[in-house]
Amino acid sequence: MADNGPDKKRVSTGSRRWRRARQVVQVLALLLFFYLLLGTRQAGTTALPHDIFFRLDPLVGISTMLASRQWVPALAVGGVTLLLTLVLGRFWCGWLCPLGTILDWTPARRPRRGRSDTAGHWKYVKYLVLSITLLSAALGSLTILVLDPITLLFRTVSNALLPAFSTVVTTVEGWLYRMEPLQPAVEWLDGLVRGWLLTEQAFFIPGLLLIAVFTGVLALNAIRRRFWCRYLCPLGALLGLFSRFAWLRHFVDEGKCTSCRRCALSCPMGAIDPERGFAASAAECTVCLDCAEACPAGVIAFRGQKVHHAIPHFQPSRRQLFASLGVVAIGTALLKTTTFFRSKNPMLVRPPGVQEEELLSKCVRCGECTRVCPTGGLQPSLTTAGWEGLWTPVLVSRFGYCDYSCNSCGQVCPTGAIPRLPLDVKRLAVIGLAVIDEERCLPYAEGKPCIVCEEMCPVPEKAIQLDEESVVNEHGETVILQYPRVIRHLCIGCGICEYQCPLEGEAAIRVYAPGEAPPHEQPQQRRRGQQ
């Protein structure tokens, strides 16, 4: 074996420094991701744009612009990521992606010594996922974009993990507060974290599904390290297509290589092929530098090289291409035409200013709007909006309402799926119509006084007004009873009446989507006549 002592020391030291630098950058990028996530709240401010990770995500930008047929300037920043990929390869996956960092920290199954750990043909699955994602977007559907790693992580943390954490902490605080000596400490702690860490967003069943999906992504590490990145991630596939032409490349001094295979075993992506002289696939390599540090001979380096013919690349066959097109065409046709996939739900109340078709073609299911909603009324849809509207925002008025003094959801939406309305315009935007259920409303059904909905109505002219009538109560006394009545042309459907209705379970007044409310006003007179 040739004497390579000085070279080994120099290369190993340099690689170790760069690898440490990568780990530092990973930690900083992950901290930045969570800083921006926690800073996304009403009246919250951050040093950088709160949606910078979505802007840098080229898959979000390309898909959104394809689906909406519009140029979205804020999402054009993703082009910078693609340009840098042409220089540095898949550095995003190895250095910046917050989900990739979490996967690096998740325990994983490592290959046995002497066994091959190359990605194999299953790596092409992620290209199929990418093809379906882009073709679906071209046909106007962004449902598959739920698999984008940035939206997946943000949605899981903001819509599931943080609400679950808030619920647990609030419950524990309630228990501790019953002990008088602990009350000052509980109040101090709650004041410290309430608002940015503890939110009013309640934890619901869709959150369990989000947690299950995220746990599944992490659990795949038990099969292979970074299984998600190797085989499934559509963003990784897109960056892989560009990184084939990258200037920075993995280099092995074959004359000094001892064929110990340590580099191949250390590669978390299975990018190094021992059968090809330990060359790394530029499409799979994330420039993590683990191979350079693992090499005992110090003969692996990353340096600028010209693209040449030795690069293996993915060329889908005609059958694979037509199969992908067929899957997308059938899937999109089902989404667009089948009632099961695209339900017309009368309770589908959207955020202010939203046009349904524009929302479906621009919403990337990130969860920013639900994160910032101060009342927790804005929730990700599981079945309310059908399969095509999976995880798009809907207002669930029994859980929370659209605050009359808030327009935050439109301000934080990274794609413009929710229009950025000024507050005075937003207050006039009609998102639904409240309808009283006289079978449950206390004055109508039981002759008991209740005017909560009228008191809570934020519209200056009062969209709920009271009609007074003299009635004889159960004690034979003549009393004045007030009956609430919805003034339809004044109601904006904010839902605070439904939220505040004192009845247990379903409210006596419910908010319907525009044009979906049952037409009944006269029965109010009929019911009062029965008192």
Coordinates of C-alpha atoms in Angstrom, one line a residue:
M1 CA 0.0 0.0 0.0
A2 CA 1.3 3.4 -0.9
D3 CA 2.5 5.7 1.8
N4 CA -0.2 8.3 2.1
G5 CA 0.3 9.4 5.7
P6 CA 0.6 13.2 5.2
D7 CA -2.3 13.2 2.6
K8 CA -4.4 11.2 5.0
K9 CA -3.8 13.5 7.9
R10 CA -4.5 16.6 5.8
V11 CA -7.7 15.2 4.1
S12 CA -9.1 13.7 7.2
T13 CA -8.6 16.9 9.2
G14 CA -10.2 19.0 6.5
S15 CA -13.1 16.6 6.1
R16 CA -13.7 16.4 9.8
R17 CA -13.9 20.2 10.0
W18 CA -16.4 20.4 7.2
R19 CA -18.4 17.6 8.7
R20 CA -18.5 19.4 12.0
A21 CA -19.5 22.6 10.1
R22 CA -22.4 20.6 8.5
Q23 CA -23.6 19.4 11.9
V24 CA -23.5 23.0 13.2
V25 CA -25.4 24.2 10.2
Q26 CA -28.0 21.5 10.6
V27 CA -28.6 22.5 14.2
L28 CA -28.9 26.1 13.3
A29 CA -31.3 25.4 10.4
L30 CA -33.5 23.3 12.7
L31 CA -33.5 26.0 15.4
L32 CA -34.4 28.6 12.7
F33 CA -37.2 26.4 11.5
F34 CA -38.7 26.1 15.0
Y35 CA -38.0 29.8 15.8
L36 CA -40.0 30.8 12.7
L37 CA -42.7 28.3 13.5
L38 CA -43.2 29.5 17.0
G39 CA -43.0 33.1 15.8
T40 CA -45.9 32.5 13.4
R41 CA -48.7 33.7 15.6
Q42 CA -51.0 36.7 15.9
A43 CA -49.0 39.9 16.3
G44 CA -45.9 37.8 16.3
T45 CA -42.8 39.1 14.5
T46 CA -39.7 37.3 13.4
A47 CA -36.3 38.5 12.2
L48 CA -36.7 36.6 8.9
P49 CA -39.8 36.0 6.9
H50 CA -41.8 33.4 8.8
D51 CA -42.3 31.4 5.6
I52 CA -38.7 31.4 4.4
F53 CA -38.5 27.6 4.3
F54 CA -41.6 27.4 2.1
R55 CA -40.2 30.1 -0.2
L56 CA -36.9 28.2 -0.5
D57 CA -38.7 24.9 -1.2
P58 CA -38.7 24.6 -5.0
L59 CA -41.3 21.8 -5.0
V60 CA -43.8 24.1 -3.2
G61 CA -43.2 26.9 -5.7
I62 CA -43.3 24.8 -8.9
S63 CA -46.4 22.9 -7.8
T64 CA -48.3 26.0 -6.7
M65 CA -47.6 27.9 -9.8
L66 CA -48.5 24.9 -12.0
A67 CA -51.8 24.3 -10.2
S68 CA -52.8 28.0 -10.0
R69 CA -51.5 29.0 -13.5
Q70 CA -50.1 32.1 -11.8
W71 CA -46.7 33.5 -11.2
V72 CA -46.2 33.7 -7.4
P73 CA -43.2 36.0 -6.8
A74 CA -42.6 35.0 -3.2
L75 CA -42.2 31.3 -4.2
A76 CA -39.7 32.1 -7.0
V77 CA -37.0 32.1 -4.3
G78 CA -37.0 28.3 -4.7
G79 CA -35.1 28.9 -7.9
V80 CA -32.1 29.9 -5.7
T81 CA -32.2 26.5 -4.1
L82 CA -32.1 24.9 -7.6
L83 CA -29.2 27.0 -8.7
L84 CA -27.2 26.2 -5.6
T85 CA -28.0 22.6 -6.2
L86 CA -26.3 22.8 -9.6
V87 CA -23.2 24.0 -7.8
L88 CA -23.2 22.1 -4.5
G89 CA -25.4 19.0 -5.2
R90 CA -28.1 18.0 -2.7
F91 CA -26.7 20.2 0.0
W92 CA -30.3 21.1 1.0
C93 CA -31.0 17.5 2.1
G94 CA -27.7 17.0 4.0
W95 CA -27.3 20.5 5.5
L96 CA -30.6 22.4 5.7
C97 CA -33.6 20.2 5.6
P98 CA -35.1 20.1 9.1
L99 CA -36.8 16.8 8.5
G100 CA -33.5 15.4 7.2
T101 CA -31.8 16.5 10.4
I102 CA -34.4 14.9 12.6
L103 CA -34.0 11.7 10.6
D104 CA -30.2 11.9 11.1
W105 CA -30.8 12.0 14.8
T106 CA -33.4 9.1 14.8
P107 CA -32.0 5.7 15.6
A108 CA -31.6 3.7 12.4
R109 CA -30.6 0.2 11.2
R110 CA -27.1 0.1 9.9
P111 CA -25.9 -2.4 7.3
R112 CA -23.8 -5.3 8.3
R113 CA -20.2 -5.2 7.4
G114 CA -19.6 -6.7 4.0
R115 CA -23.2 -6.2 2.9
S116 CA -24.2 -3.8 0.2
D117 CA -26.2 -0.8 1.3
T118 CA -26.8 0.9 -2.1
A119 CA -30.2 2.4 -2.6
G120 CA -31.1 0.0 -5.5
H121 CA -34.1 0.3 -7.8
W122 CA -36.5 1.3 -5.0
K123 CA -34.9 4.8 -5.1
Y124 CA -36.9 5.4 -8.3
V125 CA -40.1 5.3 -6.2
K126 CA -39.4 8.9 -5.1
Y127 CA -39.3 9.9 -8.8
L128 CA -42.7 8.4 -9.3
V129 CA -44.0 10.3 -6.3
L130 CA -42.4 13.5 -7.8
S131 CA -44.0 12.8 -11.2
I132 CA -47.4 12.3 -9.7
T133 CA -47.1 15.4 -7.6
L134 CA -46.1 17.6 -10.5
L135 CA -48.6 16.1 -12.9
S136 CA -51.4 16.4 -10.3
A137 CA -50.4 20.1 -9.9
A138 CA -50.6 20.6 -13.6
L139 CA -54.1 19.3 -13.5
G140 CA -55.0 21.7 -10.7
S141 CA -54.7 19.5 -7.6
L142 CA -52.1 20.0 -4.7
T143 CA -53.3 17.1 -2.5
I144 CA -50.2 15.0 -3.1
L145 CA -48.1 18.0 -1.9
V146 CA -48.9 16.8 1.7
L147 CA -45.8 14.6 1.2
D148 CA -43.4 17.6 0.8
P149 CA -41.0 17.4 3.8
I150 CA -41.3 21.0 4.8
T151 CA -45.1 21.1 4.8
L152 CA -45.2 17.7 6.4
L153 CA -43.0 18.7 9.4
F154 CA -44.6 22.2 9.8
R155 CA -48.1 20.8 9.7
T156 CA -47.3 18.0 12.1
V157 CA -45.7 20.3 14.7
S158 CA -48.2 23.2 14.4
N159 CA -51.4 21.2 14.1
A160 CA -50.7 18.2 16.2
L161 CA -47.6 18.2 18.4
L162 CA -48.0 21.7 19.8
P163 CA -51.8 21.4 20.4
A164 CA -51.2 18.1 22.1
F165 CA -48.4 19.6 24.2
S166 CA -50.6 22.6 25.1
T167 CA -53.4 20.3 26.2
V168 CA -51.2 18.2 28.4
V169 CA -49.5 21.2 30.0
T170 CA -52.8 23.0 30.5
T171 CA -54.3 20.0 32.2
V172 CA -51.3 19.6 34.5
E173 CA -51.4 23.3 35.3
G174 CA -55.0 22.9 36.3
W175 CA -54.2 20.1 38.7
L176 CA -51.3 22.0 40.2
Y177 CA -53.3 25.2 40.6
R178 CA -55.6 23.5 43.0
M179 CA -52.8 23.5 45.5
E180 CA -52.6 27.0 46.8
P181 CA -48.9 27.2 47.5
L182 CA -48.2 26.3 43.9
Q183 CA -50.5 28.9 42.4
P184 CA -47.9 31.7 42.0
A185 CA -45.4 29.4 40.3
V186 CA -48.1 28.1 38.0
E187 CA -49.2 31.6 37.1
W188 CA -45.6 32.7 36.4
L189 CA -44.8 29.6 34.3
D190 CA -48.1 30.0 32.3
G191 CA -47.4 33.7 31.7
L192 CA -44.0 32.8 30.4
V193 CA -45.0 30.3 27.8
R194 CA -48.6 31.1 27.0
G195 CA -49.1 32.5 23.6
W196 CA -46.0 31.4 21.8
L197 CA -45.5 27.8 23.0
L198 CA -48.9 27.1 24.6
T199 CA -51.7 27.9 22.2
E200 CA -55.5 28.0 22.3
Q201 CA -55.6 25.5 19.4
A202 CA -57.3 22.4 20.7
F203 CA -56.1 18.9 19.9
F204 CA -58.5 16.9 17.7
I205 CA -58.6 13.6 15.9
P206 CA -56.9 14.8 12.7
G207 CA -53.9 15.5 14.9
L208 CA -53.7 11.8 15.6
L209 CA -53.4 11.0 11.9
L210 CA -50.7 13.6 11.5
I211 CA -48.7 12.2 14.4
A212 CA -49.2 8.7 13.0
V213 CA -47.8 9.7 9.6
F214 CA -44.9 11.5 11.1
T215 CA -44.1 8.6 13.4
G216 CA -44.2 6.3 10.4
V217 CA -41.7 8.5 8.5
L218 CA -39.3 8.2 11.5
A219 CA -40.0 4.5 12.0
L220 CA -38.9 3.8 8.4
N221 CA -35.4 4.4 9.7
A222 CA -35.6 0.9 11.2
I223 CA -35.5 -0.4 7.7
R224 CA -32.8 1.8 6.3
R225 CA -31.1 5.1 7.4
R226 CA -32.9 8.0 5.9
F227 CA -35.4 5.7 4.3
W228 CA -37.8 8.6 3.6
C229 CA -35.0 10.6 1.8
R230 CA -33.8 7.6 -0.1
Y231 CA -37.0 6.2 -1.5
L232 CA -40.0 8.5 -0.9
C233 CA -39.2 12.2 -0.6
P234 CA -40.5 14.1 -3.8
L235 CA -38.4 17.2 -2.9
G236 CA -35.3 15.0 -2.7
A237 CA -36.1 13.5 -6.1
L238 CA -36.5 17.0 -7.6
L239 CA -33.1 18.1 -6.2
G240 CA -31.6 14.8 -7.3
L241 CA -32.5 15.6 -10.9
F242 CA -30.6 18.8 -10.7
S243 CA -27.7 17.5 -8.6
R244 CA -26.7 15.2 -11.5
F245 CA -25.2 18.2 -13.1
A246 CA -23.6 19.6 -9.9
W247 CA -20.1 21.0 -10.0
L248 CA -19.1 19.8 -6.5
R249 CA -18.6 16.1 -6.5
H250 CA -17.5 13.1 -4.5
F251 CA -13.9 12.1 -5.6
V252 CA -12.0 8.9 -4.8
D253 CA -8.3 8.4 -5.4
E254 CA -8.6 4.9 -6.8
G255 CA -4.9 4.4 -6.8
K256 CA -4.7 4.7 -3.0
C257 CA -8.1 3.2 -2.1
T258 CA -7.8 0.1 0.0
S259 CA -11.4 -1.1 -0.8
C260 CA -12.2 -1.4 2.9
R261 CA -15.9 -0.4 2.1
R262 CA -16.1 1.8 5.2
C263 CA -17.2 4.7 3.0
A264 CA -20.1 2.7 1.5
L265 CA -21.2 1.5 5.0
S266 CA -21.1 5.1 6.4
C267 CA -23.1 6.7 3.7
P268 CA -26.7 7.3 5.1
M269 CA -28.1 7.5 1.5
G270 CA -26.5 4.3 0.1
A271 CA -25.1 6.5 -2.6
I272 CA -21.7 4.8 -2.9
D273 CA -21.4 1.8 -5.1
P274 CA -18.4 -0.5 -4.3
E275 CA -18.9 -2.2 -7.7
R276 CA -18.2 1.1 -9.5
G277 CA -14.9 1.9 -7.8
F278 CA -16.7 3.4 -4.8
A279 CA -18.1 6.2 -6.9
A280 CA -21.0 8.1 -5.4
S281 CA -24.2 8.8 -7.3
A282 CA -24.5 12.6 -7.6
A283 CA -28.3 12.3 -7.5
E284 CA -28.3 10.5 -4.1
C285 CA -25.3 12.1 -2.4
T286 CA -26.3 14.7 0.1
V287 CA -22.7 16.0 0.7
C288 CA -22.8 14.9 4.3
L289 CA -19.1 14.1 4.3
D290 CA -19.5 11.0 6.4
C291 CA -17.7 8.9 3.8
A292 CA -14.6 11.2 3.8
E293 CA -14.3 11.0 7.6
A294 CA -14.9 7.3 7.6
C295 CA -12.1 6.6 5.0
P296 CA -9.0 5.3 6.9
A297 CA -6.8 6.1 3.9
G298 CA -8.0 9.7 3.5
V299 CA -8.5 9.3 -0.2
I300 CA -12.1 10.7 -0.4
A301 CA -12.6 14.4 -1.1
F302 CA -15.2 16.7 -2.5
R303 CA -14.0 19.0 -5.2
G304 CA -15.2 20.8 -8.3
Q305 CA -15.4 18.6 -11.3
K306 CA -16.8 18.7 -14.8
V307 CA -19.9 16.6 -15.4
H308 CA -18.9 13.5 -17.5
H309 CA -20.5 10.4 -18.8
A310 CA -20.0 8.2 -15.8
I311 CA -23.0 9.6 -14.0
P312 CA -25.8 7.1 -13.8
H313 CA -29.2 8.6 -14.3
F314 CA -32.8 7.7 -14.1
Q315 CA -34.5 7.4 -17.5
P316 CA -38.1 6.2 -17.0
S317 CA -39.3 3.8 -19.7
R318 CA -42.2 4.6 -21.9
R319 CA -44.4 2.2 -19.9
Q320 CA -43.4 3.8 -16.6
L321 CA -44.2 7.3 -18.0
F322 CA -47.6 6.3 -19.3
A323 CA -48.3 4.4 -16.1
S324 CA -47.6 7.6 -14.1
L325 CA -49.8 9.7 -16.5
G326 CA -52.6 7.1 -16.2
V327 CA -52.5 7.1 -12.4
V328 CA -52.5 10.9 -12.3
A329 CA -55.3 11.2 -14.8
I330 CA -57.5 8.7 -13.1
G331 CA -56.7 10.2 -9.6
T332 CA -57.4 13.7 -10.7
A333 CA -60.6 12.7 -12.5
L334 CA -61.8 11.1 -9.3
L335 CA -60.9 14.1 -7.3
K336 CA -62.7 16.5 -9.6
T337 CA -65.8 14.5 -10.3
T338 CA -66.5 11.9 -7.6
T339 CA -68.7 13.0 -4.7
F340 CA -66.8 10.8 -2.3
F341 CA -63.6 12.6 -3.0
R342 CA -65.0 16.1 -3.5
S343 CA -67.9 16.5 -1.1
K344 CA -70.2 19.5 -1.2
N345 CA -70.5 19.9 2.5
P346 CA -73.0 22.6 3.7
M347 CA -70.8 23.2 6.8
L348 CA -67.6 23.9 4.7
V349 CA -66.8 27.4 5.9
R350 CA -63.6 28.8 4.6
P351 CA -61.4 31.7 5.9
P352 CA -62.4 35.2 4.8
G353 CA -62.0 36.1 1.1
V354 CA -61.3 32.6 0.0
Q355 CA -62.5 31.3 -3.4
E356 CA -62.9 27.6 -3.3
E357 CA -61.1 26.8 -6.6
E358 CA -58.3 29.2 -5.9
L359 CA -57.8 27.7 -2.4
L360 CA -57.6 24.2 -3.8
S361 CA -55.0 25.2 -6.4
K362 CA -52.8 27.3 -4.1
C363 CA -53.1 25.7 -0.6
V364 CA -49.9 23.7 0.1
R365 CA -51.4 22.3 3.4
C366 CA -48.6 23.9 5.5
G367 CA -50.8 24.8 8.5
E368 CA -49.5 28.3 8.9
C369 CA -53.1 29.7 9.0
T370 CA -54.3 27.2 11.6
R371 CA -51.2 27.9 13.6
V372 CA -51.9 31.7 13.7
C373 CA -55.7 31.5 14.4
P374 CA -56.1 33.1 17.8
T375 CA -59.3 31.2 18.7
G376 CA -58.4 27.7 17.4
G377 CA -61.5 27.8 15.1
L378 CA -59.5 27.3 11.9
Q379 CA -58.7 23.6 11.6
P380 CA -57.2 21.3 9.0
S381 CA -59.9 19.4 7.1
L382 CA -59.9 15.7 7.4
T383 CA -63.2 14.8 5.7
T384 CA -65.2 18.1 5.6
A385 CA -63.7 19.3 2.3
G386 CA -63.4 15.8 0.7
W387 CA -60.2 14.1 -0.4
E388 CA -59.3 17.0 -2.7
G389 CA -59.4 19.4 0.2
L390 CA -57.5 17.2 2.6
W391 CA -55.8 19.3 5.3
T392 CA -57.0 22.6 3.8
P393 CA -58.3 25.1 6.4
V394 CA -61.9 25.1 7.5
L395 CA -63.6 27.1 10.2
V396 CA -65.1 24.8 12.9
S397 CA -67.3 27.3 14.8
R398 CA -68.0 25.0 17.7
F399 CA -64.3 24.9 18.4
G400 CA -63.5 28.6 17.8
Y401 CA -64.7 31.5 15.7
C402 CA -63.3 34.0 13.2
D403 CA -62.2 36.9 15.4
Y404 CA -63.7 40.2 14.1
S405 CA -60.5 42.0 14.9
C406 CA -58.1 39.5 13.3
N407 CA -57.0 39.0 9.7
S408 CA -53.8 37.0 10.5
C409 CA -54.6 33.9 8.4
G410 CA -54.4 35.9 5.2
Q411 CA -51.3 37.7 6.3
V412 CA -49.3 34.5 6.9
C413 CA -50.4 32.4 4.0
P414 CA -47.2 31.8 2.0
T415 CA -49.0 31.2 -1.4
G416 CA -51.9 33.6 -1.3
A417 CA -54.5 30.8 -1.1
I418 CA -56.1 33.0 1.6
P419 CA -56.2 36.6 0.4
R420 CA -54.3 39.2 2.3
L421 CA -57.3 41.4 3.2
P422 CA -57.1 44.7 5.1
L423 CA -59.0 44.4 8.4
D424 CA -61.8 46.7 7.3
V425 CA -62.3 44.7 4.1
K426 CA -62.0 41.4 6.0
R427 CA -64.8 42.5 8.4
L428 CA -67.2 42.7 5.5
A429 CA -66.2 39.4 3.9
V430 CA -69.1 36.9 4.2
I431 CA -67.9 33.4 5.0
G432 CA -71.2 31.8 6.0
L433 CA -74.6 32.3 7.5
A434 CA -75.9 31.6 11.0
V435 CA -79.2 29.7 11.2
I436 CA -81.1 29.1 14.4
D437 CA -82.3 25.6 15.2
E438 CA -85.6 26.3 16.9
E439 CA -85.9 22.7 18.1
R440 CA -82.9 23.4 20.4
C441 CA -82.8 27.2 21.0
L442 CA -83.9 27.8 24.6
P443 CA -86.4 30.6 24.1
Y444 CA -88.1 28.8 21.2
A445 CA -87.9 25.2 22.5
E446 CA -88.2 25.6 26.3
G447 CA -89.4 29.2 26.8
K448 CA -86.3 30.0 28.7
P449 CA -84.5 33.4 28.4
C450 CA -81.2 33.3 26.5
I451 CA -79.7 36.1 24.4
V452 CA -76.0 35.0 24.3
C453 CA -75.8 34.9 20.5
E454 CA -77.2 38.5 20.2
E455 CA -74.8 39.7 22.9
M456 CA -71.8 38.1 21.2
C457 CA -72.5 39.2 17.7
P458 CA -69.6 41.6 16.7
V459 CA -71.3 43.2 13.7
P460 CA -72.0 46.9 14.6
E461 CA -75.6 46.7 13.3
K462 CA -76.1 43.4 15.1
A463 CA -76.8 40.5 12.7
I464 CA -78.8 38.8 15.4
Q465 CA -81.7 40.9 16.8
L466 CA -84.3 40.1 19.4
D467 CA -88.1 40.1 19.1
E468 CA -90.0 40.5 22.3
E469 CA -93.3 38.9 23.1
S470 CA -95.4 38.3 26.2
V471 CA -95.8 34.7 27.1
V472 CA -97.2 32.7 30.0
N473 CA -94.5 30.6 31.7
E474 CA -94.8 27.3 33.5
H475 CA -95.7 29.1 36.7
G476 CA -98.7 30.8 35.1
E477 CA -96.9 34.2 35.1
T478 CA -96.9 36.6 32.1
V479 CA -93.3 37.5 31.2
I480 CA -91.5 39.2 28.3
L481 CA -89.4 36.7 26.4
Q482 CA -86.8 37.7 23.8
Y483 CA -86.4 35.5 20.6
P484 CA -83.2 35.8 18.6
R485 CA -83.6 36.3 14.9
V486 CA -80.8 36.3 12.3
I487 CA -80.7 39.3 9.9
R488 CA -79.4 37.4 6.9
H489 CA -78.0 40.3 4.9
L490 CA -76.0 41.5 8.0
C491 CA -74.6 38.1 9.0
I492 CA -70.9 37.4 8.0
G493 CA -70.8 33.9 9.4
C494 CA -68.0 34.5 11.9
G495 CA -69.3 31.8 14.1
I496 CA -69.0 33.4 17.5
C497 CA -72.7 32.8 18.1
E498 CA -72.3 29.1 17.5
Y499 CA -69.1 29.0 19.6
Q500 CA -70.8 30.8 22.6
C501 CA -74.1 29.0 22.5
P502 CA -74.5 27.6 26.0
L503 CA -76.1 24.3 25.0
E504 CA -74.1 21.1 25.4
G505 CA -73.1 19.3 22.2
E506 CA -74.4 20.7 19.0
A507 CA -75.2 24.4 19.2
A508 CA -78.7 25.8 18.7
I509 CA -77.3 28.2 16.1
R510 CA -75.0 26.9 13.4
V511 CA -73.0 28.5 10.6
Y512 CA -73.5 27.2 7.1
A513 CA -71.4 27.8 4.0
P514 CA -72.6 30.7 1.8
G515 CA -75.6 29.5 -0.2
E516 CA -75.9 26.3 1.8
A517 CA -78.1 27.4 4.6
P518 CA -81.6 25.9 4.9
P519 CA -84.2 28.6 3.9
H520 CA -86.5 28.8 7.0
E521 CA -87.4 32.1 8.6
Q522 CA -91.2 31.8 8.9
P523 CA -91.0 28.8 11.4
Q524 CA -89.8 31.3 14.0
Q525 CA -93.2 32.9 14.0
R526 CA -94.9 29.5 14.1
R527 CA -92.8 28.4 17.0
R528 CA -93.6 31.5 19.0
G529 CA -97.2 30.9 18.3
Q530 CA -97.0 27.6 20.2
Q531 CA -95.8 29.2 23.4

